[in-house]
Coordinates of C-alpha atoms in Angstrom, one line a residue:
M1 CA -17.8 48.4 -121.2
S2 CA -17.0 46.0 -124.0
E3 CA -19.8 44.3 -125.7
P4 CA -20.5 40.9 -126.1
T5 CA -21.1 39.4 -129.4
P6 CA -24.5 37.8 -130.3
R7 CA -22.4 34.3 -130.7
S8 CA -23.9 32.0 -128.3
V9 CA -21.2 30.0 -126.3
R10 CA -23.9 27.9 -125.6
R11 CA -23.8 24.4 -127.7
W12 CA -27.3 23.6 -129.4
V13 CA -27.7 20.0 -129.5
L14 CA -30.8 18.3 -131.2
R15 CA -32.4 15.7 -129.1
P16 CA -32.6 12.1 -130.4
Q17 CA -35.8 11.8 -132.9
D18 CA -38.2 9.0 -133.1
P19 CA -40.5 10.2 -135.7
E20 CA -42.1 6.6 -136.0
L21 CA -42.9 6.7 -131.9
G22 CA -44.0 10.4 -132.2
A23 CA -46.5 9.8 -135.0
H24 CA -47.9 7.0 -133.3
L25 CA -48.5 9.4 -129.9
A26 CA -49.8 11.8 -132.3
A27 CA -52.4 9.8 -134.0
S28 CA -53.4 8.2 -130.5
L29 CA -53.9 11.4 -129.0
G30 CA -55.0 13.7 -131.9
V31 CA -52.0 16.1 -132.1
S32 CA -49.6 17.3 -134.7
P33 CA -46.6 14.7 -135.4
S34 CA -44.3 17.7 -134.0
I35 CA -46.0 17.6 -130.6
G36 CA -45.8 13.9 -130.5
Q37 CA -42.1 14.1 -131.2
V38 CA -42.0 16.7 -128.5
L39 CA -43.8 14.3 -126.1
V40 CA -41.4 11.5 -126.9
N41 CA -38.6 14.3 -126.1
R42 CA -40.4 14.6 -122.3
G43 CA -40.0 10.7 -122.0
M44 CA -43.5 9.6 -123.2
R45 CA -43.5 6.3 -124.4
T46 CA -47.0 5.1 -124.4
P47 CA -50.5 7.1 -125.4
D48 CA -51.5 6.7 -121.7
E49 CA -48.6 8.1 -120.4
A50 CA -48.9 11.0 -122.9
R51 CA -52.9 11.1 -122.1
A52 CA -51.9 11.6 -118.3
F53 CA -49.5 14.2 -119.1
L54 CA -51.8 16.2 -121.2
R55 CA -54.8 15.9 -119.1
P56 CA -53.5 16.3 -115.2
D57 CA -56.1 15.5 -113.1
L58 CA -56.4 15.5 -109.2
T59 CA -57.1 11.8 -109.2
Q60 CA -53.5 11.7 -110.2
L61 CA -52.6 12.9 -106.5
H62 CA -51.1 10.0 -104.3
D63 CA -52.3 9.2 -100.8
P64 CA -50.5 11.3 -98.5
F65 CA -50.4 8.6 -95.7
L66 CA -47.7 6.9 -97.8
L67 CA -45.5 9.6 -96.3
A68 CA -43.2 8.4 -93.4
D69 CA -44.7 9.3 -90.0
M70 CA -47.8 11.4 -91.4
E71 CA -50.0 9.2 -89.2
A72 CA -48.3 10.5 -86.3
A73 CA -48.3 13.7 -87.2
V74 CA -52.2 13.9 -88.1
E75 CA -52.8 12.3 -84.7
R76 CA -50.9 14.5 -82.8
L77 CA -52.2 17.7 -84.4
R78 CA -55.9 16.5 -84.1
R79 CA -55.2 16.2 -80.4
A80 CA -53.7 19.5 -79.8
L81 CA -56.6 21.1 -82.0
R82 CA -59.2 19.2 -80.0
D83 CA -57.7 20.3 -76.7
R84 CA -56.8 23.9 -77.6
E85 CA -53.3 23.4 -77.2
P86 CA -50.8 26.0 -78.6
I87 CA -49.7 25.6 -82.2
V88 CA -46.7 27.1 -83.7
I89 CA -46.0 27.2 -87.3
F90 CA -42.5 27.9 -88.4
G91 CA -41.7 28.7 -91.9
D92 CA -39.1 30.1 -94.2
Y93 CA -38.8 33.9 -95.9
D94 CA -38.8 32.8 -99.6
V95 CA -42.0 32.3 -101.5
D96 CA -42.3 28.3 -100.9
G97 CA -41.8 28.7 -97.0
L98 CA -44.4 31.7 -97.3
T99 CA -47.0 30.1 -99.2
S100 CA -46.6 26.8 -97.0
S101 CA -46.6 29.1 -93.7
A102 CA -49.9 30.6 -95.2
L103 CA -51.6 27.6 -95.8
L104 CA -51.3 25.8 -92.6
H105 CA -52.4 29.3 -91.1
H106 CA -55.5 29.5 -93.2
F107 CA -56.2 25.5 -92.3
F108 CA -56.1 25.9 -89.0
R109 CA -57.9 28.9 -88.6
F110 CA -60.8 27.1 -90.9
L111 CA -60.5 24.6 -87.9
D112 CA -61.4 27.3 -85.5
A113 CA -57.4 27.3 -84.2
S114 CA -55.3 30.4 -83.7
P115 CA -51.7 29.4 -84.8
F116 CA -48.6 31.6 -84.1
T117 CA -46.4 31.7 -87.0
I118 CA -42.7 32.6 -87.0
I119 CA -41.0 33.2 -90.1
P120 CA -37.2 34.4 -89.7
H121 CA -35.5 37.6 -90.6
R122 CA -33.1 36.7 -93.1
I123 CA -30.4 39.1 -92.1
D124 CA -31.0 39.1 -88.2
E125 CA -31.9 35.3 -87.6
G126 CA -30.4 33.4 -90.4
Y127 CA -32.1 30.4 -92.7
G128 CA -33.9 27.9 -90.5
L129 CA -34.6 26.9 -86.9
T130 CA -31.8 29.1 -85.5
E131 CA -31.5 30.0 -81.8
A132 CA -32.3 33.8 -82.8
A133 CA -35.6 32.7 -84.4
L134 CA -36.7 30.3 -81.8
A135 CA -36.3 32.9 -79.1
R136 CA -39.9 34.1 -80.4
L137 CA -41.4 31.3 -79.3
P138 CA -44.5 32.2 -77.0
G139 CA -44.0 29.5 -74.7
S140 CA -43.6 25.8 -73.6
G141 CA -45.9 22.9 -74.6
G142 CA -47.8 22.5 -77.6
V143 CA -47.2 21.4 -81.0
L144 CA -44.4 23.4 -83.7
V145 CA -44.8 22.4 -87.5
S146 CA -42.1 23.5 -89.7
V147 CA -42.8 24.1 -93.1
D148 CA -40.0 24.1 -96.1
T149 CA -37.3 23.9 -93.5
G150 CA -36.4 21.7 -90.2
I151 CA -34.9 18.8 -91.8
G152 CA -31.0 19.3 -90.5
S153 CA -32.2 21.1 -87.3
V154 CA -31.1 18.1 -84.9
E155 CA -29.6 20.0 -82.0
Q156 CA -32.8 22.8 -82.1
V157 CA -35.5 19.8 -82.0
E158 CA -33.5 18.6 -78.9
R159 CA -33.7 21.5 -77.3
M160 CA -37.5 22.0 -78.2
R161 CA -38.3 18.5 -76.7
E162 CA -36.6 19.5 -73.5
R163 CA -39.2 22.4 -73.5
G164 CA -41.8 19.9 -73.7
I165 CA -42.7 21.1 -77.4
D166 CA -43.8 18.2 -80.0
V167 CA -41.7 18.8 -83.4
I168 CA -43.4 18.1 -86.6
I169 CA -40.8 18.8 -89.5
T170 CA -42.4 19.0 -92.9
D171 CA -39.6 19.7 -95.5
H172 CA -38.3 18.7 -99.0
H173 CA -34.8 19.2 -98.7
E174 CA -32.2 16.5 -98.9
P175 CA -31.3 15.2 -95.3
T176 CA -27.6 15.6 -95.2
G177 CA -27.0 13.6 -92.0
A178 CA -29.0 11.9 -89.0
L179 CA -32.9 12.8 -89.0
P180 CA -33.6 15.0 -86.1
R181 CA -35.6 13.0 -83.2
A182 CA -38.8 14.9 -84.1
L183 CA -42.3 13.6 -82.9
A184 CA -42.7 13.4 -87.0
V185 CA -40.3 13.9 -90.1
V186 CA -42.4 14.3 -93.1
N187 CA -40.4 14.6 -96.0
P188 CA -40.5 12.6 -99.2
K189 CA -36.5 12.6 -99.7
R190 CA -35.9 10.8 -96.3
P191 CA -33.7 8.0 -96.8
D192 CA -36.2 5.2 -95.9
S193 CA -39.3 7.3 -97.7
T194 CA -41.4 4.8 -100.0
Y195 CA -43.5 7.7 -101.1
P196 CA -43.9 7.7 -105.3
F197 CA -42.8 11.1 -105.9
R198 CA -39.9 12.3 -104.2
D199 CA -39.6 15.9 -105.9
L200 CA -42.8 17.8 -104.1
A201 CA -42.1 21.3 -103.2
G202 CA -42.0 22.6 -99.3
V203 CA -45.9 23.9 -100.0
G204 CA -46.3 20.4 -101.6
V205 CA -45.6 18.7 -98.5
A206 CA -47.5 21.0 -96.6
F207 CA -50.5 20.3 -98.7
K208 CA -50.3 16.8 -98.0
L209 CA -50.4 17.2 -94.4
V210 CA -53.4 19.4 -95.2
S211 CA -54.7 16.6 -97.0
A212 CA -54.2 13.8 -94.8
L213 CA -56.0 15.9 -91.8
T214 CA -58.7 16.7 -94.2
N215 CA -59.4 13.0 -94.6
R216 CA -60.2 12.8 -90.6
L217 CA -62.6 15.9 -90.8
S218 CA -66.4 15.0 -90.6
P219 CA -68.3 14.3 -94.0
A220 CA -70.1 17.3 -93.5
R221 CA -67.1 19.8 -92.8
K222 CA -66.0 18.7 -96.0
Q223 CA -69.0 19.0 -98.0
S224 CA -69.4 22.6 -96.7
E225 CA -69.1 25.8 -99.0
A226 CA -66.5 27.0 -96.6
F227 CA -64.3 24.1 -97.2
R228 CA -65.0 24.4 -100.9
R229 CA -63.6 28.1 -100.5
F230 CA -60.7 26.9 -98.3
L231 CA -59.5 24.1 -100.9
L232 CA -59.5 26.6 -103.8
D233 CA -57.4 29.1 -102.1
A234 CA -55.4 26.5 -100.7
L235 CA -54.5 25.0 -104.5
A236 CA -53.9 28.8 -105.6
L237 CA -51.2 28.8 -102.6
V238 CA -49.7 25.3 -103.6
G239 CA -49.3 26.5 -107.4
L240 CA -47.7 29.7 -106.4
G241 CA -45.2 28.2 -104.0
T242 CA -44.3 25.3 -106.2
I243 CA -43.9 27.1 -109.6
A244 CA -42.0 30.1 -107.8
D245 CA -39.8 27.1 -105.8
V246 CA -38.5 26.0 -109.3
A247 CA -39.7 22.6 -108.2
P248 CA -39.8 20.0 -111.2
L249 CA -42.8 20.3 -113.0
I250 CA -43.9 16.7 -113.3
G251 CA -45.8 14.2 -111.5
E252 CA -47.8 15.5 -108.8
N253 CA -46.3 18.8 -109.1
R254 CA -47.7 18.9 -112.7
V255 CA -51.1 18.6 -111.4
L256 CA -50.6 20.9 -108.2
A257 CA -49.4 23.7 -110.7
T258 CA -51.7 23.0 -113.2
F259 CA -54.8 23.7 -110.8
G260 CA -53.1 26.2 -108.7
L261 CA -52.8 28.3 -111.9
R262 CA -56.2 28.1 -112.4
A263 CA -57.3 28.7 -108.6
L264 CA -55.2 31.9 -108.8
E265 CA -57.4 33.5 -111.2
S266 CA -60.7 32.9 -109.3
C267 CA -59.6 32.4 -105.8
A268 CA -60.8 34.6 -102.9
N269 CA -57.6 35.1 -100.9
P270 CA -57.8 39.0 -100.6
G271 CA -54.0 39.0 -100.6
I272 CA -53.4 37.1 -103.8
R273 CA -56.2 38.7 -105.5
A274 CA -54.5 42.3 -104.5
L275 CA -51.0 40.9 -105.8
V276 CA -52.1 39.8 -109.1
E277 CA -54.0 43.4 -109.5
I278 CA -50.9 45.2 -108.6
V279 CA -48.8 43.6 -111.3
G280 CA -51.6 44.5 -113.8
L281 CA -52.5 40.4 -114.5
D282 CA -55.8 40.3 -113.2
S283 CA -57.5 40.5 -116.6
Y284 CA -55.0 37.8 -118.0
R285 CA -54.9 33.9 -117.9
L286 CA -51.9 33.2 -115.7
Q287 CA -49.0 31.0 -116.8
S288 CA -46.1 29.9 -114.9
P289 CA -43.7 32.5 -116.2
D290 CA -46.0 35.2 -114.3
I291 CA -45.2 33.6 -111.0
G292 CA -41.4 33.2 -111.6
F293 CA -40.7 36.7 -113.0
R294 CA -43.8 38.9 -111.6
L295 CA -45.4 37.6 -108.7
G296 CA -42.8 35.3 -107.1
P297 CA -40.2 38.3 -107.1
R298 CA -42.5 40.7 -105.2
L299 CA -43.1 38.0 -102.5
N300 CA -39.4 37.3 -102.1
A301 CA -38.6 41.1 -102.3
A302 CA -39.2 41.5 -98.4
G303 CA -37.6 38.7 -97.4
R304 CA -34.6 39.4 -99.1
M305 CA -34.1 42.8 -98.0
G306 CA -35.1 41.8 -94.6
S307 CA -38.1 41.1 -92.7
A308 CA -40.8 38.7 -94.9
D309 CA -43.6 39.7 -92.6
V310 CA -45.3 41.9 -95.1
A311 CA -45.5 39.0 -97.6
F312 CA -47.0 36.6 -94.9
R313 CA -49.3 39.4 -93.7
L314 CA -50.2 39.8 -97.3
L315 CA -50.7 36.0 -98.0
T316 CA -53.0 35.7 -94.8
A317 CA -54.9 39.0 -95.2
E318 CA -58.5 39.3 -94.3
T319 CA -59.7 42.2 -96.2
A320 CA -59.3 43.7 -99.7
D321 CA -58.2 47.1 -98.2
E322 CA -55.7 45.4 -96.0
A323 CA -54.5 43.2 -98.9
R324 CA -54.1 46.2 -101.3
S325 CA -51.7 48.2 -98.8
L326 CA -49.8 45.2 -98.1
A327 CA -49.3 44.7 -102.0
A328 CA -48.3 48.3 -102.6
Q329 CA -45.9 47.9 -99.9
L330 CA -44.4 44.9 -101.3
D331 CA -44.3 46.7 -104.6
S332 CA -42.3 49.2 -103.2
E333 CA -40.0 47.2 -101.4
N334 CA -39.4 45.5 -104.8
E335 CA -38.6 48.7 -106.5
R336 CA -35.7 49.0 -104.1
R337 CA -34.8 45.2 -104.4
Q338 CA -34.5 45.7 -108.0
D339 CA -32.6 48.9 -107.5
V340 CA -30.0 47.4 -105.0
E341 CA -29.6 44.3 -107.4
R342 CA -29.0 46.8 -110.9
K343 CA -26.2 48.4 -109.1
L344 CA -24.7 45.3 -108.1
L345 CA -24.7 43.8 -111.2
A346 CA -23.5 46.8 -112.7
T347 CA -20.5 46.5 -110.4
V348 CA -19.9 42.9 -111.4
R349 CA -19.9 43.9 -115.0
R350 CA -17.6 46.4 -114.5
R351 CA -15.2 44.1 -112.8
V352 CA -15.3 41.3 -115.2
E353 CA -15.4 43.4 -118.4
A354 CA -12.5 46.2 -117.0
D355 CA -9.4 46.2 -119.1
S356 CA -7.2 46.0 -116.2
T357 CA -5.4 42.9 -115.3
E358 CA -7.8 41.6 -112.9
G359 CA -10.9 42.3 -115.6
T360 CA -8.7 40.1 -117.9
A361 CA -8.2 37.4 -115.3
L362 CA -11.8 37.3 -114.3
R363 CA -12.8 37.2 -118.0
E364 CA -10.3 33.8 -118.7
A365 CA -11.3 32.2 -115.3
P366 CA -13.6 29.2 -115.5
I367 CA -15.6 30.4 -112.7
L368 CA -16.2 34.0 -111.6
V369 CA -15.7 34.5 -108.0
L370 CA -16.5 38.1 -106.7
W371 CA -17.2 39.6 -103.3
D372 CA -17.6 43.2 -101.6
E373 CA -18.4 44.7 -98.2
E374 CA -20.8 47.0 -99.4
W375 CA -23.0 44.0 -101.1
H376 CA -26.4 43.1 -99.9
P377 CA -26.9 39.5 -99.0
G378 CA -30.4 39.5 -99.8
V379 CA -29.8 39.8 -103.7
I380 CA -26.7 38.2 -104.5
G381 CA -28.4 35.0 -105.5
I382 CA -30.4 37.0 -108.0
V383 CA -27.2 38.6 -109.2
A384 CA -25.3 35.4 -109.4
A385 CA -28.1 34.0 -111.9
K386 CA -28.0 37.1 -113.9
A387 CA -24.3 36.9 -114.2
V388 CA -24.5 33.0 -115.4
D389 CA -26.7 34.5 -118.2
L390 CA -24.6 37.0 -119.0
Y391 CA -21.1 35.3 -119.1
H392 CA -22.1 31.5 -119.6
K393 CA -20.2 30.4 -117.1
P394 CA -20.6 29.4 -113.1
V395 CA -20.8 32.7 -110.9
V396 CA -20.0 33.0 -107.0
V397 CA -21.1 36.0 -105.5
I398 CA -20.3 36.9 -101.7
A399 CA -21.7 39.7 -99.4
A400 CA -18.4 40.1 -97.3
C401 CA -18.6 41.3 -93.8
E402 CA -16.9 41.4 -90.6
G403 CA -18.3 38.1 -89.2
R404 CA -20.2 35.2 -91.1
C405 CA -20.3 36.3 -94.6
R406 CA -22.9 34.9 -97.0
G407 CA -22.3 33.5 -100.2
S408 CA -24.7 32.2 -103.2
S409 CA -23.8 30.6 -106.2
R410 CA -25.1 29.5 -109.7
A411 CA -24.0 27.5 -112.6
P412 CA -25.3 26.7 -116.4
E413 CA -26.6 23.4 -116.9
G414 CA -23.9 20.7 -117.2
F415 CA -21.3 22.2 -114.4
D416 CA -21.2 20.4 -111.2
L417 CA -21.4 23.5 -109.1
L418 CA -21.5 21.7 -105.5
G419 CA -18.4 19.7 -106.5
A420 CA -16.6 23.3 -107.0
I421 CA -17.8 24.6 -103.9
E422 CA -17.0 21.2 -102.0
A423 CA -13.3 21.6 -103.3
G424 CA -13.4 24.9 -101.1
A425 CA -15.1 23.6 -97.8
A426 CA -12.3 23.6 -95.8
H427 CA -12.6 27.2 -95.6
L428 CA -16.3 27.5 -95.2
L429 CA -18.3 27.7 -91.8
S430 CA -21.4 25.7 -93.7
Y431 CA -22.7 25.0 -97.0
G432 CA -25.5 23.4 -99.2
G433 CA -27.1 23.0 -102.7
H434 CA -27.0 21.3 -105.8
A435 CA -25.4 21.1 -109.2
R436 CA -26.9 24.4 -110.2
A437 CA -27.0 26.4 -107.1
A438 CA -25.3 26.6 -103.8
G439 CA -25.4 28.9 -100.8
F440 CA -22.5 29.2 -97.9
E441 CA -21.1 31.0 -95.0
I442 CA -17.7 32.0 -94.8
E443 CA -15.4 34.1 -92.4
R444 CA -14.1 37.3 -94.1
P445 CA -10.3 36.3 -94.1
R446 CA -10.7 32.9 -95.5
I447 CA -12.6 34.2 -98.7
G448 CA -9.2 34.6 -100.7
D449 CA -8.1 30.9 -100.1
F450 CA -11.8 29.6 -100.9
A451 CA -11.8 31.6 -104.1
R452 CA -8.5 29.9 -105.3
A453 CA -9.7 26.7 -104.2
V454 CA -12.8 27.0 -106.0
I455 CA -11.2 28.4 -109.2
E456 CA -8.7 25.4 -109.3
A457 CA -11.7 23.0 -108.8
A458 CA -13.8 24.5 -111.5
R459 CA -10.6 24.4 -114.0
E460 CA -10.5 20.6 -113.5
I461 CA -14.4 20.4 -113.7
S462 CA -14.6 22.4 -116.9
K463 CA -12.0 20.1 -118.7
R464 CA -14.5 17.2 -118.0
S465 CA -17.6 19.2 -119.0
R466 CA -18.9 20.1 -122.7
G467 CA -20.0 23.2 -121.7
P468 CA -23.7 24.5 -121.5
A469 CA -25.9 23.1 -124.3
L470 CA -29.7 24.0 -125.2
E471 CA -31.4 20.8 -126.1
L472 CA -33.7 21.3 -129.2
D473 CA -36.9 19.7 -129.8
L474 CA -36.9 20.3 -133.8
E475 CA -35.0 22.2 -136.4
V476 CA -37.7 24.1 -138.4
P477 CA -37.8 26.7 -141.2
L478 CA -39.9 30.2 -139.8
D479 CA -42.8 29.6 -141.3
F480 CA -43.3 26.4 -138.9
A481 CA -44.0 28.8 -136.1
T482 CA -48.1 28.9 -136.6
P483 CA -50.9 30.1 -134.5
T484 CA -52.0 26.2 -134.5
L485 CA -48.3 24.9 -133.2
A486 CA -48.4 27.7 -130.4
A487 CA -51.8 26.5 -129.3
E488 CA -50.9 22.7 -129.3
I489 CA -47.5 23.7 -127.3
E490 CA -49.7 25.5 -124.6
R491 CA -51.5 22.1 -123.7
L492 CA -48.0 21.0 -122.6
S493 CA -47.7 23.8 -120.0
P494 CA -47.1 24.8 -117.2
F495 CA -43.6 25.0 -118.0
G496 CA -40.8 24.8 -115.7
E497 CA -37.9 22.7 -114.3
R498 CA -37.9 19.1 -116.1
N499 CA -40.8 20.3 -118.4
P500 CA -39.3 22.9 -120.3
A501 CA -41.1 24.8 -122.9
P502 CA -40.2 23.4 -126.4
L503 CA -37.3 24.9 -128.1
F504 CA -37.0 25.2 -132.0
A505 CA -34.3 26.3 -134.0
V506 CA -34.6 28.5 -137.4
T507 CA -31.4 29.4 -139.1
D508 CA -30.2 32.1 -141.3
V509 CA -33.3 34.6 -140.7
R510 CA -33.1 38.3 -141.9
V511 CA -33.7 41.0 -139.0
A512 CA -36.3 43.2 -140.9
G513 CA -36.6 45.9 -138.1
T514 CA -36.8 46.5 -134.1
S515 CA -39.0 48.1 -131.8
G516 CA -38.6 49.2 -128.1
N517 CA -36.2 51.9 -127.4
G518 CA -33.2 50.0 -128.7
V519 CA -31.2 46.8 -127.6
G520 CA -30.2 48.1 -124.1
A521 CA -34.1 48.7 -123.2
K522 CA -36.2 46.9 -120.4
R523 CA -38.5 45.7 -123.6
F524 CA -36.9 44.8 -126.7
T525 CA -38.6 43.5 -129.9
F526 CA -37.3 42.6 -133.7
I527 CA -38.9 41.5 -136.6
V528 CA -37.3 38.6 -138.7
E529 CA -38.2 37.3 -142.0
Q530 CA -37.4 34.1 -144.0
N531 CA -38.5 33.4 -147.6
G532 CA -41.6 35.6 -147.3
T533 CA -42.5 35.0 -143.6
S534 CA -42.1 37.3 -140.9
R535 CA -42.5 36.9 -137.4
R536 CA -42.3 39.3 -134.2
A537 CA -39.5 38.0 -131.8
V538 CA -39.6 39.0 -128.3
L539 CA -36.5 38.2 -125.7
H540 CA -37.0 35.6 -123.1
P541 CA -36.5 37.2 -119.5
S542 CA -33.6 35.1 -118.9
L543 CA -31.8 36.6 -122.3
A544 CA -30.6 40.1 -121.4
P545 CA -30.8 42.6 -123.9
Q546 CA -27.7 44.2 -123.0
S547 CA -25.7 41.6 -124.0
L548 CA -26.9 41.9 -127.5
P549 CA -24.8 44.2 -129.8
D550 CA -26.6 47.6 -131.1
P551 CA -27.4 47.3 -133.9
L552 CA -28.5 43.7 -134.4
P553 CA -26.4 41.8 -137.4
R554 CA -28.6 41.6 -140.4
R555 CA -28.7 37.8 -140.2
L556 CA -29.3 35.5 -137.1
D557 CA -29.8 32.0 -136.0
L558 CA -32.4 31.8 -133.2
V559 CA -33.5 29.2 -130.6
F560 CA -37.3 29.8 -129.9
T561 CA -40.6 28.9 -128.7
P562 CA -43.5 30.0 -130.7
R563 CA -46.5 31.3 -128.6
V564 CA -49.7 33.0 -129.4
A565 CA -49.9 36.7 -128.0
R566 CA -51.5 37.2 -124.6
E567 CA -55.2 36.5 -124.1
R568 CA -57.4 38.3 -122.1
R569 CA -60.0 36.8 -120.0
P570 CA -63.5 37.5 -120.3
G571 CA -65.5 39.8 -117.8
R572 CA -62.4 40.6 -115.3
S573 CA -61.0 44.1 -114.6
G574 CA -58.8 45.6 -117.2
S575 CA -60.9 44.6 -120.4
M576 CA -64.1 46.7 -121.6
P577 CA -67.5 45.2 -122.4
G578 CA -67.6 44.2 -125.6
A579 CA -63.7 44.7 -126.3
I580 CA -62.0 42.3 -128.8
S581 CA -59.3 40.3 -127.3
N582 CA -55.9 40.1 -128.7
P583 CA -56.2 38.2 -132.0
V584 CA -56.0 34.6 -131.5
D585 CA -54.1 34.2 -134.9
T586 CA -51.0 36.4 -133.8
V587 CA -47.9 34.1 -133.1
E588 CA -44.4 35.2 -131.8
L589 CA -41.4 33.8 -131.2
L590 CA -40.0 33.8 -127.6
V591 CA -36.3 33.8 -128.1
R592 CA -34.1 31.6 -125.8
D593 CA -30.6 32.0 -127.7
I594 CA -29.2 34.3 -130.6
R595 CA -25.9 33.7 -132.7
V596 CA -24.6 35.1 -135.9
A597 CA -25.8 33.3 -138.9
S598 CA -22.8 31.4 -140.6

């Protein structure tokens, strides 16, 4: 294979600087001017705004009854609980859907109900309230509560109404047409919504339903020790689902993610504890990347490879022994998923980087469109995302088959992916998504025509686009990356969508050494020096080591986030009594992009 060079195709763009406002915020909050500028870059304009951002609090959450149809949903569920009617939870097979389903399961069990849960099989039943999945309904009558799905299920809701089933939809996806005629549609994105925050994840909407129902509980029940334990476990599930779903970590989501991460460390949920333990994080303070790159992929693995039943059973396990067994199964399933993903990505790389006419055409195309009959539909989205990281252009990957083929696509920032997909919509059976990610279904004979339409559209879109960009907070010398700065940056976490980790640029550093098993190794670090200062550099998980030449050039420019070496939590398994934690005065660079120094 040809080796890419470390000259980034992404533009490095310095955010507009406002030193005066940054200094004002810094003085008001007792932080450094650098963090003051970062807060300005995150949209803060007053000390009160910045203070609320730095100090998330549960009191910042909005009244759940501000969501349309919440009153109707609560009253119907109260009647179902009182009269012991059947209650069905209908979820989704990703982490957001699984945590939403588990949250309602635990809450209804706390209220002495026995809900029946349906999580669709990705391959056999498809996404959402499909007829195949609804065939598993235990009977007629009662209430069905959808979580993280249902907003487009107009026909399916009508058929359930005919069976005497009252449907309550809780969802967070954009409605694309008329709302289903459900008893209640609880979604902050519905067109008539006046709810103050529209970006809740599916599990966030489910939590709002739980919060509204809690509002109607007796004071004695709300003040009980059992409810306190339930609330801690509930916040852990909400944090897990919100971060894994890449929901914007601003507003209410920032509050839920912050308290969710804390709850994940101390909750009693046997499944969560077993999952954290099996990935080796039980003695560390959890951070959002731990969910995105360690916990989330394991929960997703079962659903990606077929049935998400194991993941749901893990999150609802009642004993530690059961949870450990299920966590081990998920870990094994995740290894299988990684193996399938690695092989598929290797095939993609061979095609793109081939010396043949096809490879040349692919390398020069404005968008990569690839398909194969042997590709597993459960991993094509991950492979598309990794291919974007490798080639810095939009990627479409299709698992071709005889019937309805499934495709998944991803794009770098700045490219209107959905616009490109819509250009080929005449060839699709269905599609949906947004500017950075989209999925669709297509019949095998139409793939070639679809690819040609999308490539032509991407060519026009690329002419209007300036290409992917990394927005930098500051340009700094290497000695600017200190433990004090890294500790201050931690106060801005959890990081994620719309609250990215601060990015700093340093130019012309010398590579003084490398560690690990070479550039192609799974873990690769290197030492950089500038004017007598040296720092260890660690590649961010999204930056593939395989994309770097071996050996590295001697002089580089880097985009990075300074961070303190991971700190162990005292008193947890994995640390010996009296052991010394990782020294807090060690700072390292988490590298987000590299280019050869000019």
